[in-house]
Amino acid sequence: MQLWLIPLLPLAGAAINGLTGRRTSKTVQSMVAIGSVLLSFLWVVKTLMALMPLEERYVEHYFTWMASGALNVGVDFAVDRLTAVMLCVVTGIGTLIHIYATGYMHDEDGYYRFFAYLNLFMFFMLILVLGGNFLLLFVGWEGVGLCSYLLIGFYFLKKSASDAGKKAFIVNRVGDFGFSLAMFLIVITFGSLDFPTVFAKAQELPVEHSAGIVTAICLLLLVGATGKSAQIPLYVWLPDAMEGPTPVSALIHAATMVTAGVYMCSRSAALFMKAPIAMDTVAIVGLATAVMAATIGLVQNDIKKVYAYSTVSQLGYMFLAVGLGAFSAGIYHVVTHAFFKALLFLGAGSVIHACHHEQDMRHMGGLRKKIPHTFNVLLIAALAIAGFPFMSGWYSKEEILGAAHHHHMWMYWAAWVTAGMTAFYVFRSIFLTFFGEYKGHAHPHESPWVMIGPLYVLAILSVVGGYFFNIPHILEPVFHGIVPEGHMEHSLADMILGTSPGIIGIFLAYIVYVAKPGMADSIKDSFSGVYNVLLNKYFVDEAYDATIIHPIERTSRNFLWKVVDAGIIDNGFVHGFSGAAYNFGGMLRHLQGGLVRNYAAWTVVGVVFILGALTVMGGGR
């Protein structure tokens, strides 16, 4: 099936634009960037059609990467139904975002560089998804981290953007260290990194009701996932990542990279099902992240920051599902979230484009008549994420709420409240942006059709995607024999209760920001303390600065630099040895006075010394 063509095509696009972009037109650069991803998508479709119904895992082995004793790691690409779902999301949504980006980035400097980075990201994300073992998955995992750094810091002359890129890179390295340790433990425990071998051996192990080696592996994998998928405590990089161009937010921070942690945990379901402690930890971390990020999203004024915290919260929903053993529901939300969250970010980009780079919603308002197409699609995306009945997000949220209801009622009610907050803050952004009077200074204008077209495609998917892509049914063969079989029945009462928080959230947002617009200020004044805590994001960044960043900086500056580097290495070793050599050379310099009689005298002394030494040595014999 030549699976290698799927990632190779975007890599070729990255190479062509990266090497020749300075000498080609933007039209050529756009055709290369879009064409490479579109061809990859079409090859995915062709491959999946040939492999249907894909009841079994299909593998292509290319060569042995490393062999050491019993450990043998190959460069293998594999496709099962989970891989197929992720391939369609990555290449399909990626193609739409590339098309949109040609309009959004048209007047930016470094146009070819942007698309080279974007294509390179696609290459690594596809390696991550196609990898047939943990090590190849990790290659893609690290690659998307690199590309995220490059794309977030694309405006590298802007300090906030370069800082955000470095923050994302460093925080993810913390998580990746946990992933690395997990792989070492997997090799020690199972003697392999290949998915089928590891998972088959894991199936033979008993469930660990107390902490054991499998629990340790799963918790370390979770550490890696909290970095890549922005969960507590490593979520802090994602909101700052909004410093990158908006298409980057849509592709990397909505549809692909940030869902890699959910994919990796779902791929490792056979391990997690043997470690209930790890499963509970995943669920609690996910739910805590969902609630915390939702509360922060309630008060943000930057339209992209609202959707950034929404992403963190929705990822928490996905981890809640994974922790409850509802892996299919988690992936279901990955797919529907890719539709409506990419639409929200790209729609926000259209608003920012219309308002001449204004991002503060307090300087917007009344835009629904000025940019009606953008309003239409953003309204659809907002309804989908709010869980409005029969929109795509409704289907996947019902599955997650159903899983929570089945396992832990307190988790259900926490997720229920979070769903209400989600609907409230998303519609707050809609009402502040599109209703009331325009408060800005620029003259808003609708985006070009190269940007609007992909938005309407995503809008259609946000409406019908949840119905036509029944992910739990599609993924049944993947988790068969791993997750206990059982179908959760959703009664009419359950569906009404699950839908109600979204409806309530929308209604409250309408009351506060449209019907009684002065109410928002009254609430803010009445709860100023809580408001300031939420506006400052619980002061988590400040706490990290005080407890981690600044101590490391002070230690590096005052001890590692001034004491170790300057004092011991420079003055002690480097300057000390060079000074000793200089002084010794200075003494020898006096031997070279330029007088022949002195040289003759030293020669005589040397001959006498050598003869004396030979005499002593001869006497010893």
Tab-separated table of N, CA and C in Angstrom, residues 246-304:
chain	number	residue	atom	x	y	z
A	246	THR	N	-2.672	32.455	13.607
A	246	THR	CA	-3.924	31.754	13.911
A	246	THR	C	-4.031	30.392	13.230
A	247	PRO	N	-3.614	30.207	11.975
A	247	PRO	CA	-3.680	28.855	11.401
A	247	PRO	C	-2.895	27.827	12.212
A	248	VAL	N	-1.841	28.267	12.873
A	248	VAL	CA	-1.073	27.366	13.734
A	248	VAL	C	-1.939	26.916	14.909
A	249	SER	N	-2.675	27.867	15.491
A	249	SER	CA	-3.563	27.530	16.603
A	249	SER	C	-4.599	26.509	16.165
A	250	ALA	N	-5.118	26.671	14.953
A	250	ALA	CA	-6.157	25.761	14.464
A	250	ALA	C	-5.608	24.370	14.203
A	251	LEU	N	-4.416	24.279	13.613
A	251	LEU	CA	-3.878	22.972	13.231
A	251	LEU	C	-3.239	22.256	14.405
A	252	ILE	N	-2.323	22.932	15.079
A	252	ILE	CA	-1.532	22.280	16.107
A	252	ILE	C	-2.278	22.223	17.436
A	253	HIS	N	-2.943	23.318	17.789
A	253	HIS	CA	-3.499	23.421	19.131
A	253	HIS	C	-4.996	23.179	19.173
A	254	ALA	N	-5.547	22.586	18.112
A	254	ALA	CA	-6.961	22.225	18.128
A	254	ALA	C	-7.170	20.836	17.543
A	255	ALA	N	-6.558	20.569	16.389
A	255	ALA	CA	-6.919	19.364	15.631
A	255	ALA	C	-5.889	18.243	15.688
A	256	THR	N	-4.634	18.544	15.986
A	256	THR	CA	-3.624	17.491	15.809
A	256	THR	C	-2.718	17.305	17.018
A	257	MET	N	-1.680	18.126	17.179
A	257	MET	CA	-0.627	17.831	18.143
A	257	MET	C	-1.160	17.660	19.557
A	258	VAL	N	-2.038	18.542	20.000
A	258	VAL	CA	-2.478	18.466	21.386
A	258	VAL	C	-3.343	17.236	21.657
A	259	THR	N	-3.830	16.603	20.617
A	259	THR	CA	-4.582	15.362	20.815
A	259	THR	C	-3.678	14.133	20.800
A	260	ALA	N	-2.371	14.344	20.605
A	260	ALA	CA	-1.441	13.217	20.543
A	260	ALA	C	-1.409	12.452	21.856
A	261	GLY	N	-1.537	13.154	22.978
A	261	GLY	CA	-1.542	12.477	24.264
A	261	GLY	C	-2.747	11.570	24.427
A	262	VAL	N	-3.916	12.039	23.955
A	262	VAL	CA	-5.127	11.219	24.004
A	262	VAL	C	-4.952	9.991	23.117
A	263	TYR	N	-4.385	10.202	21.931
A	263	TYR	CA	-4.136	9.083	21.016
A	263	TYR	C	-3.184	8.073	21.628
A	264	MET	N	-2.090	8.554	22.228
A	264	MET	CA	-1.099	7.651	22.792
A	264	MET	C	-1.689	6.833	23.946
A	265	CYS	N	-2.464	7.472	24.813
A	265	CYS	CA	-3.086	6.732	25.921
A	265	CYS	C	-4.115	5.723	25.408
A	266	SER	N	-4.865	6.109	24.379
A	266	SER	CA	-5.844	5.185	23.808
A	266	SER	C	-5.147	4.027	23.109
A	267	ARG	N	-4.057	4.319	22.419
A	267	ARG	CA	-3.270	3.255	21.780
A	267	ARG	C	-2.753	2.291	22.827
A	268	SER	N	-2.461	2.787	24.018
A	268	SER	CA	-1.900	1.964	25.098
A	268	SER	C	-2.984	1.455	26.041
A	269	ALA	N	-4.206	1.321	25.539
A	269	ALA	CA	-5.331	0.909	26.384
A	269	ALA	C	-5.056	-0.410	27.095
A	270	ALA	N	-4.366	-1.341	26.438
A	270	ALA	CA	-4.082	-2.641	27.051
A	270	ALA	C	-3.240	-2.492	28.309
A	271	LEU	N	-2.356	-1.499	28.334
A	271	LEU	CA	-1.564	-1.235	29.535
A	271	LEU	C	-2.407	-0.560	30.602
A	272	PHE	N	-3.135	0.469	30.218
A	272	PHE	CA	-3.898	1.242	31.199
A	272	PHE	C	-4.984	0.402	31.863
A	273	MET	N	-5.570	-0.534	31.126
A	273	MET	CA	-6.627	-1.355	31.709
A	273	MET	C	-6.099	-2.297	32.789
A	274	LYS	N	-4.791	-2.482	32.831
A	274	LYS	CA	-4.187	-3.302	33.883
A	274	LYS	C	-3.743	-2.458	35.078
A	275	ALA	N	-3.960	-1.153	35.033
A	275	ALA	CA	-3.473	-0.255	36.080
A	275	ALA	C	-4.590	0.696	36.523
A	276	PRO	N	-5.517	0.233	37.350
A	276	PRO	CA	-6.638	1.079	37.779
A	276	PRO	C	-6.210	2.369	38.464
A	277	ILE	N	-5.103	2.327	39.200
A	277	ILE	CA	-4.619	3.551	39.857
A	277	ILE	C	-4.258	4.595	38.812
A	278	ALA	N	-3.585	4.164	37.760
A	278	ALA	CA	-3.229	5.083	36.676
A	278	ALA	C	-4.480	5.594	35.967
A	279	MET	N	-5.454	4.728	35.754
A	279	MET	CA	-6.703	5.140	35.102
A	279	MET	C	-7.407	6.208	35.919
A	280	ASP	N	-7.503	6.000	37.228
A	280	ASP	CA	-8.139	6.995	38.090
A	280	ASP	C	-7.372	8.310	38.055
A	281	THR	N	-6.053	8.216	38.016
A	281	THR	CA	-5.236	9.438	37.944
A	281	THR	C	-5.497	10.196	36.650
A	282	VAL	N	-5.576	9.472	35.538
A	282	VAL	CA	-5.878	10.102	34.248
A	282	VAL	C	-7.224	10.815	34.309
A	283	ALA	N	-8.236	10.141	34.860
A	283	ALA	CA	-9.571	10.737	34.927
A	283	ALA	C	-9.586	11.985	35.801
A	284	ILE	N	-8.927	11.914	36.952
A	284	ILE	CA	-8.925	13.060	37.873
A	284	ILE	C	-8.155	14.231	37.282
A	285	VAL	N	-6.990	13.950	36.685
A	285	VAL	CA	-6.213	15.021	36.035
A	285	VAL	C	-7.028	15.665	34.918
A	286	GLY	N	-7.690	14.837	34.105
A	286	GLY	CA	-8.494	15.377	33.012
A	286	GLY	C	-9.646	16.222	33.507
A	287	LEU	N	-10.364	15.738	34.511
A	287	LEU	CA	-11.512	16.485	35.021
A	287	LEU	C	-11.075	17.781	35.697
A	288	ALA	N	-10.005	17.713	36.481
A	288	ALA	CA	-9.501	18.930	37.131
A	288	ALA	C	-9.071	19.963	36.102
A	289	THR	N	-8.417	19.503	35.042
A	289	THR	CA	-8.002	20.423	33.976
A	289	THR	C	-9.208	21.027	33.279
A	290	ALA	N	-10.211	20.201	33.013
A	290	ALA	CA	-11.412	20.690	32.330
A	290	ALA	C	-12.093	21.781	33.144
A	291	VAL	N	-12.246	21.545	34.442
A	291	VAL	CA	-12.925	22.524	35.299
A	291	VAL	C	-12.097	23.796	35.424
A	292	MET	N	-10.803	23.655	35.725
A	292	MET	CA	-9.959	24.821	35.938
A	292	MET	C	-9.889	25.700	34.689
A	293	ALA	N	-9.637	25.101	33.535
A	293	ALA	CA	-9.505	25.878	32.303
A	293	ALA	C	-10.828	26.554	31.933
A	294	ALA	N	-11.947	25.876	32.213
A	294	ALA	CA	-13.245	26.472	31.909
A	294	ALA	C	-13.490	27.716	32.756
A	295	THR	N	-13.114	27.662	34.032
A	295	THR	CA	-13.316	28.843	34.881
A	295	THR	C	-12.460	30.016	34.406
A	296	ILE	N	-11.249	29.741	33.948
A	296	ILE	CA	-10.390	30.817	33.434
A	296	ILE	C	-10.979	31.400	32.155
A	297	GLY	N	-11.540	30.525	31.305
A	297	GLY	CA	-12.120	30.991	30.052
A	297	GLY	C	-13.296	31.928	30.231
A	298	LEU	N	-13.919	31.912	31.409
A	298	LEU	CA	-15.093	32.749	31.652
A	298	LEU	C	-14.790	34.238	31.564
A	299	VAL	N	-13.531	34.647	31.842
A	299	VAL	CA	-13.231	36.080	31.993
A	299	VAL	C	-12.183	36.591	31.002
A	300	GLN	N	-11.679	35.739	30.121
A	300	GLN	CA	-10.652	36.197	29.179
A	300	GLN	C	-11.249	37.169	28.156
A	301	ASN	N	-10.466	38.140	27.740
A	301	ASN	CA	-10.935	39.154	26.788
A	301	ASN	C	-10.327	39.008	25.404
A	302	ASP	N	-9.185	38.347	25.303
A	302	ASP	CA	-8.577	38.057	24.009
A	302	ASP	C	-9.332	36.875	23.399
A	303	ILE	N	-9.872	37.050	22.206
A	303	ILE	CA	-10.721	36.011	21.615
A	303	ILE	C	-9.962	34.706	21.420
A	304	LYS	N	-8.673	34.770	21.085
A	304	LYS	CA	-7.907	33.547	20.917
A	304	LYS	C	-7.601	32.885	22.264
